[in-house]
Structure formats: C-alpha cells, structure tokens
Tab-separated table of C-alpha atoms and ligand atoms in Angstrom:
chain	number	residue	atom	x	y	z
A	9	MET	CA	-6.653	16.322	-22.097
A	10	PRO	CA	-8.855	16.753	-18.512
A	11	HIS	CA	-10.389	13.018	-17.630
A	12	PRO	CA	-14.060	13.167	-18.646
A	13	TYR	CA	-15.586	12.955	-15.193
A	14	ARG	CA	-19.016	14.473	-14.153
A	15	LYS	CA	-19.486	16.611	-11.370
A	16	THR	CA	-22.080	16.325	-8.833
A	17	ASN	CA	-22.469	19.467	-6.688
A	18	PHE	CA	-19.143	20.171	-7.272
A	19	MET	CA	-18.129	16.207	-6.181
A	20	GLU	CA	-16.030	14.322	-8.147
A	21	THR	CA	-18.224	11.492	-9.539
A	22	THR	CA	-17.149	8.728	-11.118
A	23	LYS	CA	-18.873	5.438	-12.782
A	24	CYS	CA	-15.868	3.104	-11.510
A	25	LEU	CA	-13.445	3.483	-8.997
A	26	ILE	CA	-10.725	0.816	-8.624
A	27	ILE	CA	-9.017	0.632	-5.307
A	28	GLY	CA	-5.478	-1.154	-5.900
A	29	SER	CA	-2.521	-1.056	-8.488
A	30	GLY	CA	-1.483	-4.930	-8.802
A	31	PRO	CA	-2.492	-7.126	-11.696
A	32	ALA	CA	-6.029	-7.131	-10.590
A	33	GLY	CA	-6.431	-3.293	-10.541
A	34	TYR	CA	-4.703	-2.737	-13.702
A	35	THR	CA	-6.713	-5.423	-15.683
A	36	ALA	CA	-10.043	-4.311	-14.234
A	37	ALA	CA	-8.734	-0.757	-15.545
A	38	ILE	CA	-7.824	-1.940	-19.085
A	39	TYR	CA	-11.517	-3.806	-19.285
A	40	THR	CA	-13.827	-0.787	-17.895
A	41	SER	CA	-11.740	1.823	-19.848
A	42	ARG	CA	-12.179	-0.046	-23.059
A	43	ALA	CA	-15.786	-0.237	-22.312
A	44	ASP	CA	-16.114	3.465	-21.735
A	45	LEU	CA	-16.497	3.451	-17.915
A	46	ASN	CA	-13.678	6.007	-17.586
A	47	PRO	CA	-12.330	4.725	-14.155
A	48	ILE	CA	-10.410	6.431	-11.954
A	49	LEU	CA	-7.902	4.072	-10.319
A	50	TYR	CA	-5.860	4.964	-7.117
A	51	GLN	CA	-2.321	3.126	-6.822
A	52	GLY	CA	-2.641	3.001	-3.102
A	53	ILE	CA	0.455	2.290	-0.584
A	54	GLN	CA	2.476	0.234	-2.790
A	55	PRO	CA	2.077	1.179	-6.849
A	56	GLY	CA	2.143	-1.870	-8.499
A	57	GLY	CA	1.681	-4.421	-5.436
A	58	GLN	CA	3.159	-7.288	-3.970
A	59	LEU	CA	4.925	-8.293	-7.867
A	60	THR	CA	7.072	-4.880	-7.459
A	61	ILE	CA	8.846	-7.091	-4.577
A	62	THR	CA	9.685	-9.953	-6.331
A	63	THR	CA	12.330	-9.940	-9.281
A	64	ASP	CA	11.981	-12.048	-12.424
A	65	VAL	CA	8.426	-13.509	-12.988
A	66	GLU	CA	8.092	-16.263	-15.301
A	67	ASN	CA	5.102	-17.307	-15.141
A	68	PHE	CA	3.035	-14.686	-16.261
A	69	PRO	CA	1.893	-15.880	-19.639
A	70	GLY	CA	2.904	-13.640	-22.558
A	71	TYR	CA	6.843	-13.020	-21.615
A	72	PRO	CA	8.481	-15.970	-22.917
A	73	ASN	CA	11.469	-14.813	-21.584
A	74	GLY	CA	10.200	-13.790	-18.313
A	75	VAL	CA	9.994	-10.138	-17.154
A	76	THR	CA	10.626	-8.678	-14.026
A	77	GLY	CA	7.957	-7.557	-11.523
A	78	PRO	CA	8.612	-4.040	-11.526
A	79	GLU	CA	8.386	-4.275	-15.601
A	80	LEU	CA	5.490	-6.124	-15.826
A	81	MET	CA	3.834	-3.454	-13.745
A	82	GLU	CA	4.689	-0.713	-15.446
A	83	ASP	CA	3.741	-2.231	-18.446
A	84	LEU	CA	0.073	-3.017	-17.155
A	85	ARG	CA	0.031	0.287	-16.069
A	86	LYS	CA	1.033	1.702	-19.420
A	87	GLN	CA	-1.703	-0.329	-21.199
A	88	ALA	CA	-4.572	0.736	-18.810
A	89	GLU	CA	-3.408	4.201	-19.477
A	90	ARG	CA	-3.067	3.847	-22.938
A	91	PHE	CA	-7.032	3.497	-23.201
A	92	GLY	CA	-7.772	6.443	-20.726
A	93	THR	CA	-7.439	5.079	-17.210
A	94	ASP	CA	-7.125	7.793	-14.614
A	95	VAL	CA	-3.876	6.677	-12.543
A	96	ARG	CA	-4.027	8.583	-9.650
A	97	SER	CA	-1.445	8.194	-6.656
A	98	GLY	CA	-3.379	8.572	-3.463
A	99	ILE	CA	-4.365	5.972	-0.639
A	100	VAL	CA	-7.901	5.803	0.269
A	101	THR	CA	-8.643	6.381	3.555
A	102	ALA	CA	-12.110	5.719	4.129
A	103	VAL	CA	-15.533	4.501	2.270
A	104	ASP	CA	-19.262	4.299	3.132
A	105	LEU	CA	-20.724	1.731	1.429
A	106	SER	CA	-23.941	2.165	2.988
A	107	LYS	CA	-25.433	3.865	0.108
A	108	ARG	CA	-24.571	4.310	-3.800
A	109	PRO	CA	-22.881	6.342	-5.209
A	110	PHE	CA	-20.496	4.981	-2.515
A	111	LEU	CA	-18.127	7.997	-1.084
A	112	VAL	CA	-14.928	7.472	-1.175
A	113	THR	CA	-12.314	9.724	0.912
A	114	VAL	CA	-8.588	9.347	-0.457
A	115	ASP	CA	-5.648	10.813	1.692
A	116	ASP	CA	-8.048	12.218	4.316
A	117	ASN	CA	-8.671	15.406	2.466
A	118	LYS	CA	-10.198	14.443	-1.002
A	119	GLN	CA	-13.640	13.037	-1.349
A	120	LEU	CA	-15.434	11.614	-4.539
A	121	LEU	CA	-18.565	9.317	-5.890
A	122	ALA	CA	-18.633	5.992	-7.232
A	123	GLU	CA	-21.317	4.563	-9.089
A	124	THR	CA	-19.059	1.416	-8.767
A	125	LEU	CA	-16.367	0.344	-6.902
A	126	ILE	CA	-13.623	-2.543	-7.596
A	127	ILE	CA	-11.404	-3.503	-4.605
A	128	SER	CA	-8.236	-4.686	-5.417
A	129	THR	CA	-6.286	-3.757	-2.434
A	130	GLY	CA	-4.271	-7.152	-2.305
A	131	ALA	CA	-2.746	-8.727	0.461
A	132	SER	CA	0.410	-8.452	2.359
A	133	ALA	CA	2.648	-11.403	3.026
A	134	ASN	CA	4.063	-11.503	6.722
A	135	TRP	CA	7.169	-11.290	7.798
A	136	LEU	CA	9.474	-12.434	10.557
A	137	GLY	CA	10.667	-9.285	11.097
A	138	LEU	CA	14.297	-9.612	11.547
A	139	GLU	CA	16.965	-6.705	10.210
A	140	SER	CA	18.564	-9.457	7.909
A	141	GLU	CA	15.276	-10.841	6.160
A	142	LYS	CA	14.625	-7.197	4.785
A	143	LYS	CA	18.468	-7.005	3.689
A	144	PHE	CA	18.019	-10.323	1.554
A	145	GLN	CA	15.111	-10.149	0.265
A	146	GLY	CA	14.959	-11.051	-3.607
A	147	MET	CA	18.507	-12.302	-2.830
A	148	GLY	CA	17.342	-15.161	-1.580
A	149	VAL	CA	14.370	-14.358	0.840
A	150	SER	CA	11.093	-14.817	-0.844
A	151	ALA	CA	7.410	-15.315	0.256
A	152	CYS	CA	6.327	-16.998	-2.732
A	153	ALA	CA	7.931	-20.663	-3.803
A	154	THR	CA	5.609	-20.551	-7.027
A	155	CYS	CA	7.163	-17.203	-8.307
A	156	ASP	CA	10.452	-17.854	-6.867
A	157	GLY	CA	11.257	-21.540	-6.357
A	158	PHE	CA	12.711	-22.286	-9.927
A	159	PHE	CA	15.609	-20.251	-9.342
A	160	TYR	CA	16.649	-22.995	-6.612
A	161	ARG	CA	16.445	-26.076	-8.642
A	162	ASN	CA	18.495	-28.541	-7.118
A	163	HIS	CA	19.830	-25.967	-4.004
A	164	ASP	CA	19.146	-26.875	-0.446
A	165	VAL	CA	16.286	-24.495	0.924
A	166	CYS	CA	14.082	-23.905	4.019
A	167	VAL	CA	10.286	-23.085	4.565
A	168	ILE	CA	9.277	-20.933	7.549
A	169	GLY	CA	5.722	-22.125	8.653
A	170	GLY	CA	3.392	-25.079	9.739
A	171	GLY	CA	0.324	-24.119	7.726
A	172	ASP	CA	-1.055	-24.927	4.620
A	173	THR	CA	1.134	-22.342	2.617
A	174	ALA	CA	4.297	-23.338	4.167
A	175	THR	CA	3.341	-27.275	3.490
A	176	GLU	CA	2.188	-26.592	-0.039
A	177	GLU	CA	5.349	-24.423	-0.738
A	178	ALA	CA	7.935	-27.106	0.926
A	179	SER	CA	6.348	-29.946	-1.580
A	180	TYR	CA	6.259	-27.630	-4.555
A	181	LEU	CA	9.976	-26.681	-3.590
A	182	ALA	CA	10.736	-30.509	-2.666
A	183	ASN	CA	10.045	-31.001	-6.591
A	184	LEU	CA	12.668	-28.609	-7.640
A	185	CYS	CA	15.455	-28.564	-4.773
A	186	ASN	CA	17.620	-31.144	-3.569
A	187	LYS	CA	16.632	-30.603	-0.216
A	188	VAL	CA	13.832	-28.831	1.549
A	189	TYR	CA	13.878	-27.985	5.500
A	190	LEU	CA	10.411	-27.172	6.985
A	191	ILE	CA	10.734	-25.056	9.904
A	192	VAL	CA	8.334	-25.047	12.566
A	193	ARG	CA	8.101	-22.959	15.633
A	194	ARG	CA	5.852	-25.714	17.583
A	195	ASP	CA	5.891	-29.448	17.835
A	196	GLU	CA	2.876	-29.727	15.476
A	197	LEU	CA	1.712	-28.502	12.233
A	198	ARG	CA	-1.277	-26.159	11.533
A	199	ALA	CA	-1.475	-27.514	8.131
A	200	SER	CA	-4.606	-29.866	7.093
A	201	LYS	CA	-4.235	-33.658	7.515
A	202	ALA	CA	-3.832	-33.878	3.882
A	203	MET	CA	-0.831	-31.464	3.473
A	204	GLN	CA	0.375	-32.783	6.747
A	205	ARG	CA	0.894	-36.333	5.512
A	206	ARG	CA	2.489	-35.172	2.312
A	207	VAL	CA	5.345	-33.279	4.171
A	208	LEU	CA	5.500	-35.746	6.568
A	209	ASN	CA	6.340	-38.796	4.173
A	210	HIS	CA	8.195	-36.662	1.359
A	211	PRO	CA	11.850	-37.950	1.406
A	212	LYS	CA	13.267	-34.920	0.542
A	213	ILE	CA	11.741	-32.943	3.379
A	214	GLU	CA	13.241	-32.811	6.712
A	215	ILE	CA	10.782	-30.945	9.178
A	216	ILE	CA	12.690	-29.020	11.896
A	217	TRP	CA	10.196	-28.967	14.998
A	218	LYS	CA	10.114	-26.116	17.845
A	219	HIS	CA	12.663	-23.686	15.979
A	220	LYS	CA	12.664	-20.269	15.296
A	221	PRO	CA	14.571	-18.601	12.778
A	222	LYS	CA	17.206	-15.613	14.715
A	223	GLU	CA	19.077	-14.736	11.903
A	224	ILE	CA	19.395	-14.958	7.834
A	225	LEU	CA	22.817	-15.257	7.109
A	226	GLY	CA	24.615	-14.323	3.806
A	227	ASP	CA	27.010	-12.241	1.924
A	228	ASN	CA	26.903	-10.202	-1.459
A	229	SER	CA	25.995	-12.992	-3.493
A	230	GLY	CA	22.914	-13.429	-1.290
A	231	VAL	CA	21.501	-16.103	1.459
A	232	THR	CA	24.213	-18.556	2.361
A	233	GLY	CA	22.384	-19.741	5.579
A	234	ILE	CA	19.935	-19.521	8.523
A	235	LEU	CA	20.498	-19.510	12.187
A	236	LEU	CA	17.796	-21.165	14.246
A	237	HIS	CA	16.922	-21.187	18.154
A	238	HIS	CA	14.843	-24.066	19.744
A	239	SER	CA	11.589	-22.748	20.818
A	240	ASP	CA	12.229	-24.092	24.542
A	241	THR	CA	16.023	-24.173	25.227
A	242	ASN	CA	16.905	-21.251	23.119
A	243	VAL	CA	19.903	-23.560	21.765
A	244	GLU	CA	20.646	-22.458	18.370
A	245	ARG	CA	21.263	-24.510	15.282
A	246	LYS	CA	22.761	-23.255	11.628
A	247	LEU	CA	21.453	-24.750	8.081
A	248	ASP	CA	23.229	-24.278	5.386
A	249	VAL	CA	20.383	-22.986	2.896
A	250	THR	CA	20.003	-20.654	-0.524
A	251	GLY	CA	16.695	-19.800	-0.291
A	252	VAL	CA	14.353	-18.811	2.883
A	253	PHE	CA	10.610	-18.973	2.259
A	254	VAL	CA	8.928	-17.173	4.427
A	255	ALA	CA	5.564	-18.778	4.599
A	256	ILE	CA	4.029	-17.411	7.991
A	257	GLY	CA	0.689	-16.139	6.529
A	258	HIS	CA	-1.003	-13.141	4.652
A	259	THR	CA	-3.086	-10.343	5.450
A	260	PRO	CA	-5.225	-9.305	3.166
A	261	ASN	CA	-5.613	-5.649	3.265
A	262	THR	CA	-9.178	-5.154	4.128
A	263	THR	CA	-9.332	-3.146	7.246
A	264	LEU	CA	-11.244	-0.062	5.281
A	265	PHE	CA	-14.115	-2.593	4.898
A	266	HIS	CA	-14.709	-3.831	8.353
A	267	GLU	CA	-18.284	-3.705	9.235
A	268	GLN	CA	-19.366	-2.826	5.637
A	269	LEU	CA	-19.027	-6.139	3.854
A	270	GLU	CA	-18.915	-9.628	4.569
A	271	LEU	CA	-15.512	-10.908	5.080
A	272	HIS	CA	-14.191	-14.679	5.704
A	273	PRO	CA	-12.635	-15.411	9.325
A	274	GLU	CA	-9.121	-15.135	7.956
A	275	GLY	CA	-10.204	-11.467	6.847
A	276	TYR	CA	-10.525	-11.771	2.841
A	277	ILE	CA	-13.711	-10.377	1.262
A	278	LYS	CA	-16.318	-12.846	0.630
A	279	THR	CA	-17.594	-13.097	-2.827
A	280	ILE	CA	-20.370	-15.011	-4.343
A	281	PRO	CA	-19.093	-18.330	-5.731
A	282	GLY	CA	-18.110	-17.705	-9.406
A	283	SER	CA	-18.219	-13.948	-9.559
A	284	THR	CA	-16.678	-11.019	-7.995
A	285	ARG	CA	-19.955	-9.715	-6.308
A	286	THR	CA	-19.423	-8.812	-3.025
A	287	SER	CA	-22.197	-8.633	-0.334
A	288	VAL	CA	-23.106	-4.910	-1.199
A	289	ASP	CA	-24.557	-4.568	-5.047
A	290	GLY	CA	-22.233	-2.375	-6.914
A	291	VAL	CA	-18.904	-3.514	-4.981
A	292	PHE	CA	-16.775	-5.959	-6.253
A	293	ALA	CA	-13.356	-7.708	-5.289
A	294	ALA	CA	-10.795	-8.797	-7.410
A	295	GLY	CA	-7.017	-10.264	-6.841
A	296	ASP	CA	-5.694	-11.365	-3.512
A	297	VAL	CA	-8.115	-9.207	-1.447
A	298	GLN	CA	-11.035	-12.046	-2.045
A	299	ASP	CA	-8.355	-15.254	-2.989
A	300	LEU	CA	-7.314	-17.551	0.098
A	301	HIS	CA	-6.198	-20.068	-2.741
A	302	TYR	CA	-4.408	-19.168	-5.815
A	303	ARG	CA	-2.497	-15.709	-4.812
A	304	GLN	CA	-1.224	-15.487	-8.321
A	305	GLY	CA	-0.522	-12.723	-10.595
A	306	ILE	CA	-2.517	-14.261	-13.655
A	307	THR	CA	-5.554	-15.355	-11.136
A	308	ALA	CA	-5.656	-11.961	-10.007
A	309	ALA	CA	-5.473	-10.144	-13.308
A	310	GLY	CA	-8.195	-12.916	-14.073
A	311	THR	CA	-10.573	-11.805	-11.492
A	312	GLY	CA	-10.086	-8.292	-12.744
A	313	CYS	CA	-11.591	-8.549	-15.498
A	314	MET	CA	-14.385	-10.715	-14.130
A	315	ALA	CA	-14.935	-7.227	-12.133
A	316	ALA	CA	-14.807	-5.019	-15.012
A	317	ILE	CA	-17.349	-7.268	-16.932
A	318	GLU	CA	-19.708	-7.454	-13.801
A	319	ALA	CA	-19.209	-3.563	-13.140
A	320	GLU	CA	-20.334	-2.901	-16.465
A	321	ARG	CA	-23.424	-4.707	-16.460
A	322	PHE	CA	-24.331	-3.711	-13.195
A	323	LEU	CA	-24.200	-0.252	-14.449
A	324	GLN	CA	-26.322	-1.221	-17.522
A	325	GLU	CA	-28.725	-2.720	-15.232
A	326	GLN	CA	-29.112	0.479	-13.338
A	327	ASP	CA	-29.996	2.590	-16.206
B	29	NDP	P1	-1.684	-19.902	8.814
B	29	NDP	O1	-1.996	-18.655	9.747
B	29	NDP	O2	-2.417	-20.799	8.669
B	29	NDP	O3	-0.214	-20.891	9.341
B	29	NDP	C1	0.982	-19.803	9.599
B	29	NDP	C2	1.950	-20.593	10.179
B	29	NDP	O4	3.206	-19.915	10.335
B	29	NDP	C3	1.296	-21.399	11.115
B	29	NDP	O5	2.130	-22.728	11.357
B	29	NDP	C4	2.105	-20.456	12.343
B	29	NDP	O6	2.713	-21.300	13.543
B	29	NDP	C5	3.195	-20.014	11.581
B	29	NDP	N1	4.126	-18.723	12.018
B	29	NDP	C6	3.192	-17.538	12.426
B	29	NDP	N2	4.031	-16.509	12.659
B	29	NDP	C7	5.313	-17.039	13.029
B	29	NDP	C8	6.490	-16.488	13.198
B	29	NDP	N3	6.714	-15.530	13.847
B	29	NDP	N4	7.294	-17.376	13.504
B	29	NDP	C9	7.486	-18.829	12.684
B	29	NDP	N5	6.274	-19.437	12.464
B	29	NDP	C10	4.759	-18.516	12.683
B	29	NDP	O7	-1.275	-19.342	7.498
B	29	NDP	P2	-1.302	-19.722	5.971
B	29	NDP	O8	-0.731	-18.913	5.044
B	29	NDP	O9	-0.776	-21.104	5.887
B	29	NDP	O10	-2.933	-20.218	5.421
B	29	NDP	C11	-3.960	-19.192	5.798
B	29	NDP	C12	-5.219	-19.504	5.256
B	29	NDP	O11	-5.086	-19.835	3.855
B	29	NDP	C13	-5.528	-20.914	6.047
B	29	NDP	O12	-7.010	-20.849	6.450
B	29	NDP	C14	-5.078	-21.977	5.217
B	29	NDP	O13	-5.870	-23.023	5.585
B	29	NDP	C15	-5.463	-21.167	3.604
B	29	NDP	N6	-4.894	-21.900	2.590
B	29	NDP	C16	-5.493	-22.949	2.162
B	29	NDP	C17	-4.476	-23.202	0.732
B	29	NDP	C18	-5.517	-24.180	0.193
B	29	NDP	O14	-6.246	-25.038	0.513
B	29	NDP	N7	-5.059	-24.849	-0.873
B	29	NDP	C19	-3.565	-23.150	0.788
B	29	NDP	C20	-2.911	-21.902	1.517
B	29	NDP	C21	-3.815	-21.449	2.379
B	29	NDP	P3	1.337	-21.285	14.743
B	29	NDP	O15	0.610	-22.816	14.154
B	29	NDP	O16	2.457	-21.910	15.976
B	29	NDP	O17	0.405	-20.330	14.828
C-alpha cells in the first residue's frame, strides 16, 4: 500500500520526518505512527545504529534472556513498520531549518518537506584506528563497559582514555573484574576531580601513565593482551588482558546541524531541559545526539518517545 503522504507542488511532504534508526529513531517512529502522523524514517549510514555493532544486550528491559544488538534493532524496526512507519534506506545530506516546513535533502538528489523533524542521528564512539582493534571488535574490544562489562566478570581488562567516560568505565568494571588497567597517554587525567579520586584510590584499578596502545593481541578465541608503548620513550610494555575498552570520546553526528541549531561546545544538540525541544520550533532531538551523560539504548528509546509526543503536540498547536 503506498504511504499516505500529501504532495505540495509535486514535492513530497510529511508531518514528521525522523532521521536515524537507533532505539531513539525507531521509538519515535512507533509513537508517531500510532498518533497517525505517518512518519517517514531515513535509516542513515548505519541502519540500526550503534547497537548493531555490539553482540549481546542484556540490559534492555523486556528481554529476560538478553538479545543480540542486531536482533533488538530488527525487532524495533518491525514494530515501527507494523504501525505504518515508512522506513527508508537513505542518508539525509542537507537540511534547511530556517523556515517551516523544513526542506530535507536525501542522498544529495531527493528533496522533501517536513512539518516536524526528529533528529536521532546518534553519536559515534571514537576509535584508536588500529587494524587489530577492528579485527577484535565484539571479541574483546568494546566501546561500552555498561553494555559488555558483564562478560568480563573476574577477568583482567584495560580501559583506554583519561576522561570522564574512561574513569567511569574503569570504576564500573572494577566492580566486576579482577583487575582494571587504566591506560592514559599523558601524566594527568582529563576527568573531573570526583572521578579522578575514584580511580586513583581504587584498589583494583592501576593507572598506566604516559602509555599508548600499539597493538591489540589475540587469537581465534578473542583478545589475549595489549601491547603499549611509552608516550616519550617508545619503550614497549605488554599487559595480559581479555577485554579492551576504548573510551577516548564520542563524536555526536551533528555536522548537518552546525550553524542551524544550538549545540553544546562538545557538539551535542542542546535541548530545553526536561524536553527534546531544540532551539528551532518543530525540531526535536532524541537519543545520543543530545545525550552527554547516559548514552544507553533505553534512555535513547525514552527520549525518542518524548520527541514523538512533543512533535504531536506541536502539530496540534499549529492547527
Ligand atoms: P574526553 O574528550 O573528555 O576524554 C577523552 C580521553 O581520551 C582523554 O583523556 C584523551 O586524552 C584520551 N584520548 C583521546 N584520543 C586518544 C588516543 N588516540 N589514544 C589514547 N587516548 C586518547 O571524552 P569523554 O568521552 O571522556 O567525555 C566527553 C564529555 O562527556 C566530557 O565533557 C565529559 O565531561 C562528559 N561526560 C560526563 C559524564 C558525567 O558527567 N557523568 C560521563 C562521561 C562523559 P587527553 O586528555 O590527552 O586529550
């Protein structure tokens, strides 16, 4: 059945366009579909978002036996489609938020108009850029301790980075693991003082100062160690660990919105506290693209629900 959109001057128009297909985007799609907004969702570069690169997800409510990331995202997509969301593959390559309806360009060659926009383009974890890091992703290399830490109960692991994320991940892992090495490339931490105190005084956390990863070591069973080198002297050092948690920052996917929406200095979209409203009326942001603190699938889904309800109310106010 064709999707029931309206046409204005031959250009496709939708009441609600959702950008991104992580838990935030699909949850916004489920709610806006059920509210008869007939949303169109563009999946973006990585259909299903960051969860498609994790293996088991055990902390998403409703799955007592856990679920794999790809399966969870497939379920969310099917649920959105069941209520009529028009899920499309395609990358939004430009937006004009200067007037409503908003002009959205897809794949550089198709344009459509959206009365409301829900941005759920997520954030991407920064990686070290080592070949071995790619090779062992999901087999000992992770960018999320809350997602994957459980699998390393009583193991020796390491966390790379010296910011708030790395120190939080190290503290979290120290509650589960036998030993946690925190590998910091300088001789000081970037993290807040409170987080610094937590890792500096923790009996299970050992900070390896002034070292950078050179290679992640492993075999068919996964990671078996990490080779480091001293930041100044290049002298190598090997650690026997089965898990490597990379926590060197995230980059929110907001390039499209620079100069158009208010952003935090770190690049995340600013929302009005307690809501998903952005600095432009009719534009809502949900999930990791606006989240500096939690970055969980379930919090993304929660804000996706908020964005949908706010978009619906916004449209009602315009009538
Ligand atoms: P940050 O950018 O703050 O820290 C990144 C860390 O990784 C730095 O220590 C940096 O080293 C190190 N690093 C970067 N690249 C490399 C590399 N190639 N090799 C080795 N180390 C590297 O990122 P975070 O994700 O920690 O934090 C992002 C923002 O989110 C911050 O503003 C933070 O305060 C906030 N946040 C807040 C939390 C909270 O309030 N609960 C929790 C988590 C994050 P260097 O210092 O040398 O640059």
